XYZ file of C-alpha atoms in Angstrom:
758
model
C -41.500 36.609 44.698
C -37.555 35.175 44.645
C -39.935 32.759 43.307
C -42.151 33.422 40.729
C -39.220 35.503 39.396
C -36.747 32.193 39.106
C -39.924 30.349 37.045
C -40.030 33.288 34.648
C -35.655 33.375 34.265
C -35.964 29.604 33.934
C -38.681 29.885 31.574
C -37.290 33.062 28.828
C -33.938 30.476 28.893
C -36.506 27.058 28.005
C -37.906 29.614 25.207
C -34.113 30.789 23.721
C -32.659 27.038 23.780
C -35.918 26.341 22.100
C -35.481 29.328 19.556
C -31.995 29.427 19.120
C -32.038 24.934 18.150
C -35.100 26.199 15.746
C -33.043 28.804 14.348
C -29.800 25.956 13.427
C -32.404 23.319 12.278
C -33.544 25.765 9.985
C -30.121 27.041 9.122
C -29.149 22.871 8.688
C -32.018 22.547 6.142
C -31.206 25.989 4.021
C -27.828 24.532 4.164
C -28.735 21.557 2.439
C -31.275 22.492 0.291
C -28.245 25.615 -1.082
C -26.294 22.189 -1.455
C -29.485 20.933 -3.304
C -29.564 24.043 -5.902
C -25.502 24.024 -5.958
C -25.938 20.317 -7.528
C -28.707 20.921 -9.327
C -27.364 23.770 -11.468
C -24.416 21.403 -12.618
C -27.170 19.351 -14.754
C -25.464 16.361 -13.737
C -28.240 14.609 -12.007
C -31.176 16.027 -14.236
C -32.330 11.839 -15.093
C -32.962 11.353 -11.803
C -35.082 14.279 -10.776
C -38.633 13.497 -10.966
C -40.747 16.775 -12.152
C -43.342 16.175 -9.363
C -41.823 18.063 -5.608
C -39.668 16.202 -3.521
C -38.463 17.237 -0.141
C -34.787 19.220 0.801
C -33.204 16.028 1.178
C -33.920 14.122 -2.069
C -30.528 14.771 -2.919
C -28.619 12.186 -0.678
C -30.363 9.153 -2.726
C -29.209 10.498 -6.091
C -26.591 8.412 -7.264
C -22.573 9.341 -5.784
C -23.786 11.333 -3.190
C -23.589 10.542 -0.097
C -25.178 13.121 2.881
C -25.093 13.043 7.333
C -28.449 12.670 9.574
C -28.848 16.729 8.995
C -28.467 16.174 5.050
C -25.074 17.722 4.709
C -23.214 15.934 1.409
C -20.383 14.943 2.973
C -19.155 12.709 -0.462
C -19.565 13.101 -4.780
C -18.529 10.054 -5.823
C -19.459 9.905 -9.510
C -15.890 7.652 -10.560
C -15.955 6.719 -14.244
C -19.768 8.783 -14.691
C -19.878 9.992 -18.463
C -20.115 13.567 -17.947
C -17.915 15.534 -20.319
C -18.790 18.504 -18.707
C -16.215 21.636 -17.600
C -15.652 20.889 -13.764
C -15.470 23.950 -12.446
C -19.406 23.738 -12.988
C -19.560 22.565 -9.486
C -19.394 24.984 -7.151
C -16.681 23.760 -4.578
C -17.973 26.404 -2.084
C -21.296 24.999 -1.493
C -20.137 21.943 0.100
C -17.869 23.208 3.435
C -18.669 19.017 4.659
C -17.421 17.313 2.368
C -14.900 14.532 3.050
C -14.965 13.041 -0.457
C -14.515 13.572 -3.891
C -14.237 11.527 -6.964
C -14.890 12.270 -10.429
C -12.434 10.261 -11.948
C -12.773 8.696 -15.526
C -16.057 11.567 -15.871
C -14.869 13.372 -18.982
C -14.431 16.739 -17.381
C -12.701 19.929 -19.400
C -11.407 22.948 -18.073
C -9.367 24.506 -15.151
C -9.423 23.459 -11.383
C -11.593 26.246 -9.842
C -9.182 28.049 -6.980
C -12.105 27.555 -5.283
C -11.325 24.060 -4.966
C -9.536 25.206 -1.800
C -12.274 26.181 0.151
C -13.374 22.280 0.977
C -11.651 22.483 4.208
C -12.990 19.131 5.782
C -11.872 16.792 1.862
C -10.031 13.976 2.789
C -10.026 12.473 -0.506
C -9.727 13.954 -3.942
C -9.418 12.225 -6.883
C -9.936 14.096 -10.872
C -7.988 10.884 -12.245
C -8.106 10.659 -15.821
C -10.303 13.829 -17.196
C -9.288 16.352 -19.583
C -8.103 19.030 -17.080
C -5.605 21.593 -18.174
C -4.608 24.625 -16.778
C -2.345 25.025 -13.313
C -2.906 22.635 -10.187
C -3.915 25.915 -7.711
C -2.426 26.956 -4.623
C -5.397 26.778 -2.537
C -4.643 22.919 -1.975
C -2.471 23.732 0.222
C -6.290 24.694 2.593
C -6.893 21.409 2.620
C -5.282 20.403 5.365
C -7.061 16.905 6.146
C -6.176 15.699 2.271
C -5.257 12.346 2.747
C -5.310 10.815 -1.153
C -4.544 13.519 -4.329
C -5.181 12.131 -7.461
C -4.872 14.130 -10.576
C -2.564 11.614 -12.827
C -3.852 11.594 -16.498
C -4.374 14.929 -16.997
C -3.397 17.648 -18.843
C -2.271 19.876 -16.187
C 0.386 22.409 -16.368
C 2.486 25.136 -14.833
C 4.129 24.529 -10.989
C 3.603 22.528 -8.474
C 2.025 24.487 -5.716
C 5.036 24.252 -2.967
C 1.730 24.664 -0.977
C 1.156 21.115 -0.620
C 4.227 20.648 1.363
C 2.119 22.292 4.775
C -0.292 18.987 3.570
C 1.061 17.057 6.922
C -2.054 14.304 6.626
C -1.251 13.619 2.810
C -0.358 9.765 2.339
C -0.855 9.886 -1.532
C 0.637 12.588 -4.273
C -0.721 11.179 -7.822
C 0.294 14.075 -10.061
C 1.666 11.517 -13.296
C 1.262 11.863 -16.683
C 0.462 15.298 -17.125
C 2.710 18.429 -18.216
C 3.918 19.808 -15.816
C 6.749 21.701 -15.146
C 9.726 23.899 -13.282
C 11.267 22.170 -10.197
C 10.019 19.278 -7.937
C 8.933 22.050 -4.382
C 11.764 20.669 -1.267
C 8.313 21.849 0.746
C 7.474 18.217 -0.628
C 10.161 17.440 2.109
C 7.922 18.123 5.099
C 5.115 15.251 4.167
C 6.214 12.762 7.118
C 2.472 10.981 6.140
C 3.428 10.170 2.519
C 3.849 6.692 1.310
C 3.695 7.595 -2.443
C 5.257 10.101 -4.367
C 4.418 10.086 -8.109
C 5.265 12.497 -10.199
C 6.574 10.482 -13.488
C 5.662 12.037 -17.209
C 5.437 15.370 -16.930
C 8.007 17.944 -18.069
C 9.646 18.398 -14.436
C 13.554 20.011 -14.505
C 15.920 20.338 -11.486
C 17.437 18.460 -7.949
C 15.461 15.448 -6.297
C 14.199 16.979 -3.202
C 15.496 15.753 0.238
C 13.002 13.770 0.925
C 14.898 11.979 4.093
C 12.102 13.615 7.231
C 9.776 11.482 4.821
C 10.079 8.178 7.123
C 7.187 6.488 5.697
C 8.193 6.938 1.741
C 6.932 3.222 0.108
C 6.682 4.449 -3.833
C 8.952 7.474 -5.349
C 7.957 7.388 -8.937
C 9.792 10.313 -11.140
C 10.600 8.497 -13.570
C 10.141 10.104 -17.425
C 10.890 13.744 -16.207
C 13.960 15.982 -17.300
C 15.623 16.187 -13.900
C 19.130 17.197 -12.894
C 22.105 16.286 -10.862
C 22.779 13.496 -7.999
C 20.756 11.067 -6.583
C 20.334 12.156 -3.081
C 22.466 10.155 -0.416
C 19.454 11.076 1.981
C 17.417 8.150 0.053
C 19.476 5.667 1.233
C 17.382 6.513 4.753
C 13.938 5.751 3.868
C 14.120 2.495 5.120
C 9.894 1.483 4.002
C 11.060 2.189 0.515
C 9.799 -0.880 -1.891
C 9.824 1.109 -4.795
C 12.221 3.343 -6.612
C 12.028 4.935 -9.972
C 14.073 7.562 -11.394
C 14.214 6.102 -15.122
C 14.673 8.759 -18.739
C 15.923 11.586 -16.461
C 19.244 13.377 -16.870
C 20.789 12.733 -13.731
C 24.725 12.371 -12.753
C 27.406 11.295 -10.705
C 27.629 7.125 -8.808
C 25.225 5.528 -7.901
C 24.707 6.054 -3.608
C 26.124 2.749 -1.944
C 23.498 4.378 0.357
C 20.445 2.480 -1.775
C 22.050 -0.486 0.077
C 20.850 0.610 3.057
C 17.035 0.025 1.677
C 16.173 -4.001 2.915
C 12.599 -3.264 1.997
C 13.643 -2.629 -1.941
C 11.786 -4.480 -4.605
C 12.368 -2.470 -7.417
C 15.533 -0.221 -8.837
C 15.584 1.278 -11.802
C 17.941 4.070 -12.574
C 17.987 3.952 -16.436
C 18.556 5.680 -19.577
C 20.797 8.661 -17.095
C 24.263 10.063 -17.382
C 24.967 7.837 -14.044
C 28.907 7.378 -13.939
C 31.134 4.973 -11.295
C 30.980 1.158 -10.680
C 28.301 -0.610 -9.203
C 27.947 -0.113 -6.054
C 28.335 -3.853 -3.695
C 26.234 -2.492 -1.575
C 22.810 -2.638 -3.370
C 23.263 -6.791 -3.477
C 24.471 -6.991 0.197
C 20.902 -5.410 1.813
C 18.542 -5.780 -0.750
C 19.435 -9.698 -1.208
C 15.971 -10.699 -0.009
C 13.927 -8.325 -1.793
C 15.018 -6.583 -4.624
C 12.959 -8.476 -7.594
C 13.897 -5.885 -9.828
C 16.507 -4.407 -10.997
C 17.297 -1.648 -14.521
C 20.130 0.318 -14.085
C 20.783 0.044 -18.301
C 21.494 2.987 -20.297
C 23.928 5.066 -18.387
C 28.248 5.345 -18.232
C 28.575 2.762 -15.829
C 32.084 1.564 -15.934
C 34.180 -1.723 -13.701
C 32.736 -4.944 -13.372
C 29.074 -6.501 -12.470
C 29.670 -7.404 -9.054
C 29.945 -11.044 -8.097
C 27.727 -10.118 -5.417
C 25.360 -10.405 -7.511
C 23.941 -13.439 -7.316
C 23.140 -12.886 -3.532
C 20.001 -11.332 -4.260
C 18.331 -14.612 -4.505
C 14.783 -12.883 -5.315
C 16.274 -11.296 -8.749
C 13.801 -12.163 -11.938
C 14.720 -9.194 -13.963
C 18.324 -7.595 -14.785
C 19.333 -4.993 -16.997
C 22.783 -3.770 -17.459
C 22.411 -3.468 -20.651
C 24.284 -0.006 -22.579
C 27.315 0.828 -20.585
C 30.907 0.927 -20.082
C 31.138 -2.106 -17.764
C 34.002 -4.506 -18.368
C 35.598 -7.568 -17.988
C 33.455 -11.140 -17.339
C 29.924 -12.088 -16.807
C 29.454 -13.077 -13.441
C 29.610 -16.774 -12.489
C 27.237 -16.017 -9.917
C 24.272 -15.002 -11.679
C 24.089 -18.991 -12.174
C 22.601 -18.750 -8.957
C 19.365 -16.919 -9.462
C 17.157 -19.264 -10.113
C 14.158 -16.846 -10.396
C 15.370 -14.979 -13.070
C 13.323 -14.632 -16.271
C 15.352 -11.442 -18.131
C 18.856 -10.551 -18.382
C 19.450 -7.917 -20.468
C 23.308 -7.179 -21.313
C 22.870 -5.164 -24.997
C 25.617 -3.860 -26.710
C 27.998 -4.176 -23.332
C 30.914 -3.646 -26.139
C 33.721 -4.637 -23.386
C 31.880 -7.563 -21.695
C 33.372 -11.178 -21.834
C 31.212 -13.722 -24.343
C 31.728 -16.083 -21.412
C 28.298 -16.661 -19.817
C 27.311 -18.617 -17.027
C 25.763 -21.683 -17.576
C 21.594 -21.613 -17.095
C 21.643 -24.676 -15.407
C 24.535 -24.567 -12.797
C 22.807 -25.786 -9.463
C 22.044 -23.603 -6.197
C 25.319 -22.285 -4.498
C 28.062 -23.125 -7.245
C 31.319 -22.813 -5.944
C 33.402 -19.985 -8.534
C 37.017 -21.045 -8.156
C 35.917 -24.620 -9.316
C 34.501 -23.149 -12.153
C 37.309 -20.488 -13.196
C 39.551 -23.392 -14.209
C 36.943 -23.939 -16.951
C 37.282 -20.673 -18.207
C 40.677 -20.773 -19.591
C 41.249 -20.567 -23.059
C 44.175 -22.090 -23.041
C 43.671 -25.122 -21.162
C 43.389 -28.891 -22.138
C 41.288 -29.901 -24.858
C 37.990 -30.541 -21.850
C 38.588 -26.466 -21.223
C 38.110 -25.732 -24.591
C 34.454 -28.590 -25.232
C 33.478 -25.986 -22.115
C 33.792 -22.772 -24.075
C 32.573 -24.051 -26.714
C 29.831 -25.205 -25.034
C 29.167 -21.721 -23.335
C 29.543 -19.744 -26.852
C 26.824 -22.281 -27.700
C 24.781 -20.935 -25.318
C 25.046 -17.174 -25.655
C 24.237 -17.815 -29.801
C 20.843 -19.391 -28.348
C 19.762 -17.504 -25.794
C 21.426 -13.883 -26.357
C 22.211 -13.648 -29.803
C 18.961 -14.665 -31.348
C 16.844 -11.229 -30.916
C 19.661 -9.288 -31.976
C 20.837 -11.585 -35.225
C 18.704 -15.085 -35.792
C 15.319 -13.252 -35.913
C 16.689 -10.519 -38.740
C 17.962 -13.052 -40.787
C 14.920 -15.477 -40.750
C 13.483 -11.627 -41.299
C 15.612 -10.881 -44.537
C 14.843 -14.719 -45.743
C 11.400 -14.677 -45.766
C 11.183 -11.029 -47.574
C 14.065 -12.785 -50.524
C 11.624 -15.610 -50.442
C 7.807 -13.756 -50.636
C 10.199 -12.057 -53.236
C 11.342 -14.695 -55.552
C 8.527 -16.874 -54.907
C 5.300 -16.394 -56.284
C 3.620 -19.212 -55.258
C 4.792 -19.006 -51.732
C 3.656 -15.662 -52.286
C -0.050 -16.649 -52.710
C 0.390 -18.915 -50.110
C 1.659 -16.781 -47.593
C -1.654 -13.906 -48.556
C -4.395 -16.783 -48.471
C -2.639 -17.434 -44.702
C -3.050 -14.110 -43.913
C -6.196 -13.693 -44.758
C -7.271 -17.119 -43.600
C -7.663 -18.138 -39.901
C -6.627 -15.315 -37.360
C -4.880 -18.564 -35.247
C -2.401 -19.582 -38.539
C -1.792 -15.461 -38.571
C 0.230 -15.659 -35.836
C 1.047 -19.094 -35.057
C 2.977 -18.086 -38.428
C 4.197 -14.480 -37.828
C 3.164 -12.125 -35.667
C 3.437 -9.181 -38.396
C 1.984 -10.798 -41.153
C -2.024 -9.382 -40.956
C -0.459 -5.690 -39.491
C -1.692 -4.663 -43.590
C -5.160 -5.697 -42.400
C -5.382 -4.699 -39.422
C -4.303 -0.840 -41.238
C -7.033 -1.903 -43.452
C -9.594 -2.709 -41.450
C -9.282 0.056 -38.619
C -8.462 2.613 -41.745
C -5.335 3.582 -39.542
C -6.491 3.306 -36.006
C -9.342 5.864 -37.209
C -11.261 7.899 -34.137
C -14.330 5.929 -36.285
C -13.727 2.076 -35.438
C -12.486 2.360 -31.477
C -14.688 1.981 -29.694
C -13.659 2.641 -26.166
C -10.132 3.370 -23.921
C -8.758 3.418 -21.122
C -5.495 4.693 -19.184
C -3.930 1.721 -21.213
C -4.920 2.478 -24.285
C -7.637 2.303 -26.606
C -9.748 -0.552 -28.054
C -10.947 -1.276 -31.822
C -13.660 -2.740 -33.665
C -12.060 -4.144 -36.840
C -13.546 -6.635 -39.488
C -10.782 -8.755 -41.598
C -10.830 -9.822 -45.160
C -12.127 -13.537 -43.822
C -15.192 -12.284 -42.239
C -13.950 -12.475 -38.874
C -15.046 -9.378 -36.730
C -12.642 -8.727 -34.000
C -11.230 -6.245 -31.225
C -8.125 -4.728 -31.297
C -6.379 -3.266 -27.650
C -3.952 -0.398 -29.139
C -1.096 0.469 -26.516
C -1.233 4.900 -27.194
C 2.281 6.179 -28.735
C 3.336 7.788 -24.730
C 2.165 3.795 -23.550
C 4.102 1.715 -26.063
C 7.145 3.143 -24.735
C 6.768 3.392 -20.822
C 8.667 0.273 -19.111
C 5.141 -0.745 -16.863
C 2.720 -0.543 -19.939
C 5.386 -2.731 -21.724
C 5.623 -5.320 -18.827
C 1.641 -5.042 -18.506
C 1.254 -5.890 -22.392
C 4.055 -8.794 -22.650
C 2.503 -10.384 -19.154
C -1.293 -10.439 -20.682
C 0.500 -12.396 -24.195
C 2.496 -14.214 -21.411
C -0.770 -15.057 -19.453
C -3.437 -15.509 -22.133
C -1.052 -17.458 -24.875
C -0.858 -20.455 -22.164
C -4.420 -21.136 -20.352
C -7.739 -21.857 -22.299
C -11.551 -21.945 -20.444
C -15.207 -20.728 -22.090
C -15.076 -17.816 -20.008
C -11.771 -16.283 -20.254
C -11.470 -14.218 -23.084
C -9.578 -15.433 -26.970
C -6.277 -13.771 -26.996
C -5.692 -14.656 -31.083
C -2.706 -12.310 -31.643
C -0.837 -9.638 -30.828
C 1.664 -7.217 -33.322
C 4.865 -5.702 -31.687
C 5.728 -3.340 -35.004
C 7.773 -0.695 -34.695
C 4.515 1.851 -35.475
C 3.068 0.411 -32.603
C 1.785 -2.683 -30.064
C -1.629 -4.412 -29.783
C -3.136 -6.761 -28.648
C -6.032 -9.071 -30.659
C -9.042 -10.393 -29.409
C -12.088 -12.303 -29.473
C -14.468 -9.765 -30.286
C -18.008 -9.453 -27.688
C -20.602 -7.918 -29.202
C -22.381 -6.692 -25.761
C -18.908 -4.316 -24.464
C -18.612 -4.099 -21.073
C -20.451 -5.136 -17.735
C -19.738 -1.908 -16.059
C -21.568 -0.356 -19.590
C -24.463 -3.298 -19.487
C -25.686 -1.808 -16.277
C -25.033 1.844 -16.599
C -27.796 1.959 -19.683
C -30.852 1.527 -18.998
C -31.510 -0.391 -21.847
C -29.158 -2.585 -21.481
C -29.714 -3.596 -17.880
C -33.295 -4.230 -19.004
C -32.403 -7.072 -21.069
C -30.237 -8.270 -18.728
C -32.861 -10.017 -17.199
C -32.469 -11.945 -13.449
C -31.472 -15.601 -15.107
C -28.855 -14.020 -17.350
C -27.121 -11.680 -14.111
C -26.711 -15.330 -12.170
C -25.353 -16.274 -15.169
C -22.899 -14.462 -15.247
C -21.986 -14.326 -12.153
C -21.629 -18.238 -12.418
C -19.759 -17.561 -15.206
C -16.596 -15.280 -13.219
C -16.832 -17.655 -10.570
C -16.239 -20.678 -12.877
C -12.821 -18.882 -14.488
C -11.653 -17.347 -11.279
C -11.863 -21.094 -10.141
C -10.538 -22.816 -13.282
C -7.539 -19.593 -12.729
C -6.568 -20.564 -9.306
C -7.310 -24.842 -8.642
C -6.880 -25.366 -12.683
C -3.635 -22.984 -13.299
C -0.042 -24.306 -12.370
C 1.450 -21.533 -10.875
C -2.245 -20.548 -9.887
C -3.098 -16.703 -11.778
C -4.220 -14.475 -10.060
C -5.804 -11.872 -12.054
C -5.564 -9.228 -9.900
C -8.227 -6.471 -11.604
C -11.264 -8.361 -10.916
C -14.291 -4.909 -11.686
C -17.131 -4.700 -13.624
C -14.871 -3.105 -16.522
C -12.774 -6.070 -16.906
C -15.753 -7.510 -17.476
C -17.182 -8.686 -20.901
C -20.373 -9.992 -22.327
C -20.428 -11.549 -25.540
C -24.280 -11.392 -27.315
C -25.656 -14.057 -25.921
C -24.514 -11.802 -22.683
C -22.600 -14.525 -21.148
C -19.606 -13.659 -19.146
C -15.531 -13.068 -20.021
C -12.962 -12.312 -17.672
C -10.188 -10.061 -19.509
C -7.359 -7.694 -19.102
C -4.345 -9.518 -17.475
C -2.011 -6.866 -17.548
C -2.111 -7.318 -14.460
C -2.271 -11.163 -13.479
C 0.170 -12.886 -11.669
C 1.451 -16.195 -11.694
C 1.877 -17.549 -7.611
C 4.981 -18.256 -6.838
C 5.003 -20.960 -4.221
C 8.865 -20.226 -3.132
C 8.314 -16.856 -2.864
C 6.470 -14.274 -0.976
C 4.422 -12.908 -4.038
C 4.937 -9.644 -2.308
C 4.160 -6.921 -5.158
C 2.740 -3.528 -5.923
C -0.910 -2.822 -5.634
C -2.425 -3.029 -8.806
C -6.688 -2.815 -9.485
C -9.395 -0.774 -9.707
C -10.492 1.875 -6.675
C -13.632 0.158 -5.126
C -12.763 -3.169 -6.222
C -9.099 -4.043 -4.241
C -8.985 -6.130 -0.600
C -8.476 -3.858 2.085
C -5.705 -5.938 3.406
C -3.698 -4.637 0.545
C -3.646 -1.252 1.954
C -1.738 -2.233 4.752
C 0.361 -5.584 3.224
C 1.949 -6.202 -0.627
C 1.214 -10.073 -0.159
C -1.119 -11.288 -2.998
C -2.766 -14.385 -3.419
C -5.820 -15.742 -4.347
C -8.264 -14.508 -2.096
C -7.492 -10.422 -3.545
C -9.447 -11.313 -5.721
C -12.550 -14.026 -4.372
C -12.988 -10.308 -2.627
C -12.922 -8.625 -5.654
C -15.230 -11.461 -7.517
C -18.227 -10.977 -4.779
C -18.172 -6.795 -4.564
C -19.133 -8.119 -8.786
C -21.758 -10.239 -8.141
C -22.973 -7.477 -5.480
C -22.797 -4.408 -8.046
C -24.767 -7.493 -11.272
C -27.439 -7.683 -7.896
C -27.675 -3.767 -7.397
C -27.315 -2.773 -10.340
C -24.653 -0.328 -9.716
C -21.416 -0.224 -7.892
C -22.131 -1.065 -4.161
C -20.391 1.313 -2.638
C -22.487 3.048 -0.271
C -23.209 -0.678 0.968
C -19.524 -1.557 0.999
C -18.738 0.701 3.619
C -21.836 -0.559 6.531
C -21.168 -3.553 5.815
C -18.067 -5.293 8.720
C -16.575 -8.791 8.545
C -18.263 -9.866 11.627
C -22.134 -8.441 11.039
C -24.217 -5.901 9.017
C -24.141 -3.244 10.019
C -27.272 -1.830 8.820
C -30.249 -3.396 8.563
C -31.698 -3.995 5.195
C -33.883 -6.173 3.388
C -32.519 -8.324 1.054
C -34.992 -6.790 -1.517
C -33.399 -3.621 -0.675
C -29.937 -4.592 -2.983
C -32.204 -5.018 -6.477
C -32.057 -3.906 -9.116
C -35.190 -1.735 -9.506
C -35.251 -1.272 -13.233
C -36.015 -5.547 -13.614
C -39.597 -6.929 -12.694
C -40.254 -8.854 -9.539
C -37.882 -12.142 -10.087
C -39.862 -15.344 -9.536
C -39.908 -18.640 -6.862
C -36.447 -19.673 -8.507
C -34.751 -16.769 -9.990
C -35.462 -15.497 -6.117
C -33.276 -19.106 -5.048
C -30.634 -18.185 -7.102
C -30.368 -14.913 -5.879
C -30.143 -15.476 -2.358
C -27.128 -17.904 -3.603
C -25.219 -15.336 -5.046
C -26.155 -12.480 -2.097
C -24.934 -15.306 0.776
C -21.838 -16.009 -0.999
C -20.923 -12.198 -2.440
C -22.265 -11.373 1.779
C -19.127 -14.010 2.007
C -16.783 -12.809 -0.237
C -16.644 -9.609 1.492
C -15.285 -10.914 5.564
C -12.253 -8.045 6.044
C -10.776 -11.469 7.300
C -8.556 -13.005 3.757
C -8.300 -16.169 5.112
C -12.157 -16.512 6.045
C -12.901 -15.956 2.367
C -14.087 -19.155 0.756
C -12.336 -20.674 -1.855
C -13.471 -19.517 -5.632
C -13.367 -23.873 -6.640
C -15.649 -23.850 -3.253
C -17.805 -20.703 -4.664
C -18.209 -22.637 -7.945
C -19.434 -26.054 -7.368
C -22.344 -24.138 -5.302
C -23.159 -22.795 -8.033
C -23.108 -25.929 -9.815
C -25.344 -27.724 -7.979
C -28.771 -27.085 -9.592
C -31.889 -27.278 -6.287
C -34.894 -29.340 -7.811
C -36.455 -26.958 -5.007
C -36.880 -23.415 -4.892
C -35.258 -21.743 -1.383
C -38.353 -21.151 1.386
C -36.351 -17.480 2.311
C -37.627 -14.916 0.536
C -35.792 -12.157 -0.287
C -38.729 -9.498 0.508
C -39.300 -11.219 4.087
C -35.644 -11.601 5.390
C -32.587 -9.205 5.694
C -29.776 -8.820 4.963
C -27.998 -9.304 8.222
C -30.047 -12.597 8.160
C -27.666 -14.820 5.797
C -24.238 -12.631 6.241
C -22.790 -16.047 7.592
C -19.358 -15.486 8.240
C -17.169 -18.496 7.754
C -15.320 -17.387 10.703
C -18.322 -17.555 12.688
C -20.425 -20.553 11.731
C -17.714 -23.038 10.365
C -13.912 -24.548 10.506
C -12.508 -23.980 6.958
C -11.957 -26.578 4.433
C -8.650 -27.882 3.513
C -8.599 -26.147 -0.259
C -9.591 -22.725 2.110
C -6.561 -23.676 4.360
C -4.143 -24.246 1.497
C -5.062 -21.123 -0.263
C -4.685 -18.437 2.681
């Protein structure tokens, strides 16, 4: 009896366990169905839903949706998908397992619902570059697993919630380019893991909070606000700080000498405030090997420019203008061999003596002082005249010579009908001659061609500005990239504008977009490019009709064109040029579907004598993984981005899910090669299969997590240029991804050119 009772008891336990498991499974299936219904109710995936009956997990196959094995949604990623709808249509409370939410550049509007605080497992939140309004919900403070919050480039208003101070896992906080008001919460000082704090271009007021506990901060961007009070001394304790931007505020007091303790500081911008006192010598003593960009212009600083500025051997840009500085310009400036920009504008009390630009390294300023005495012998007088001539040739042209030239041209045009007619003919003639003559000559033509930049002439827009199509009187059609008014006043965009002009003016390649000219007008700034009829590669792949035009041969040709352009930039230019933002958005197509690399605003000339450290630039999803822990930029960053774009061209969309299963040693997810093909195109021919396999093999090699094992672009370019007489024996329908993942570190040694490029 006892044995039978025991057996019965065990059977009861089994029955209860099975019932409980079925209940859990049923509950999970029900929850998955609930999530699917929540996605359906938005209408954002309407074109992906078939009319026949589908399984409960089918939503896991929709674009931008990633689920776990139980069918629960883990990620919603619709970056750059055109939605133009209310963000509140997505019922956030329906996704308790959600870890990633990326709805950036989707055209969303409305306010962020308070229910977003119910996403308790959310780690990444990006609503960047939309048209969101209203306040930031305090419920964001409930999302304690968050690593990234990015709501920049919106129209959000109200206060920065103090509840954000409880997000102890937060690494990046991007709230810039909004209309936020009030004080910066002191609670942000509790974010010990915070590395990136971007609150610029808002209406924030009050003091800068104490952030001394934020020991991992690398970037502080608080410019273009109304912040007041002193610069906190505690900032000097942030030993990892790489960039400090506090420009265009109402800050007062002295520049803290404690900033000299920031040994890794590369970028310091305190311009356009009301700072007084002298420039602390300590900044130049301790930051001498790291500091590249210094802007203290537009303040009330007095005293001399410290001679120690010459110790900062890495300085490239120095702006000290519009202050009350006195004394002579330090002779040590001549030791700054990397200096490319020096602003000493409107320093009325400063001596006119400028150090010679060709002074050697290690210049002895004791000997040089004897040559600056204006009452010495004839040799001294000759030296003085030479220095004065240098002033006229370097500092004053922008202030004096250029206005005089403009005045002279205006007078000649006014009093000489013949010359005026010649200029009109030239203005309406060839674009190259227009811009070689005068960057502003064709301004009226541009205004008429775009109807004063009417929205109907706009063919694209982004964070940088808007792109317009313009048909000039000569019959030539060009594309104009015009900076928005706010961007034109922002130093970062101004630098990108000038950087793009500098790069594109010095290079020529058939697969790099041609820059016809630019305009620095007092009303607007714009670049003028060769017109690309088919727009960006991203848009072509996103539109089914256009994607069908891009057959396999054209797609392979696009990959080759990008490879040739990057090879030219990396290996044929001196110094080499790194683009830093290779993505499908920055590849343009002409009427023949040929590829052209564009948008060089973030590009960088590689200096063989420099560490080439810089701030992270690029587009999410295309940035090389090593840039997450190092700021060193080299050609291999472009190689990785090229690999992503090459896969995107073959797959027809960004390979986000595939990249997540891809490592430097093997492809974890076993998939056939044909699973990577864009299903909108017909089956490729044998020759096209050969080309596709070549593209995929090279793309996989480019995606190595170790940059030194990625192939050089010159190697890829030569591979694509070699024409095989016989198609490959490999079939994409019988070969797995693993079989063609020939990682360099496992199968061969590096070539000499690759070793040099690492």
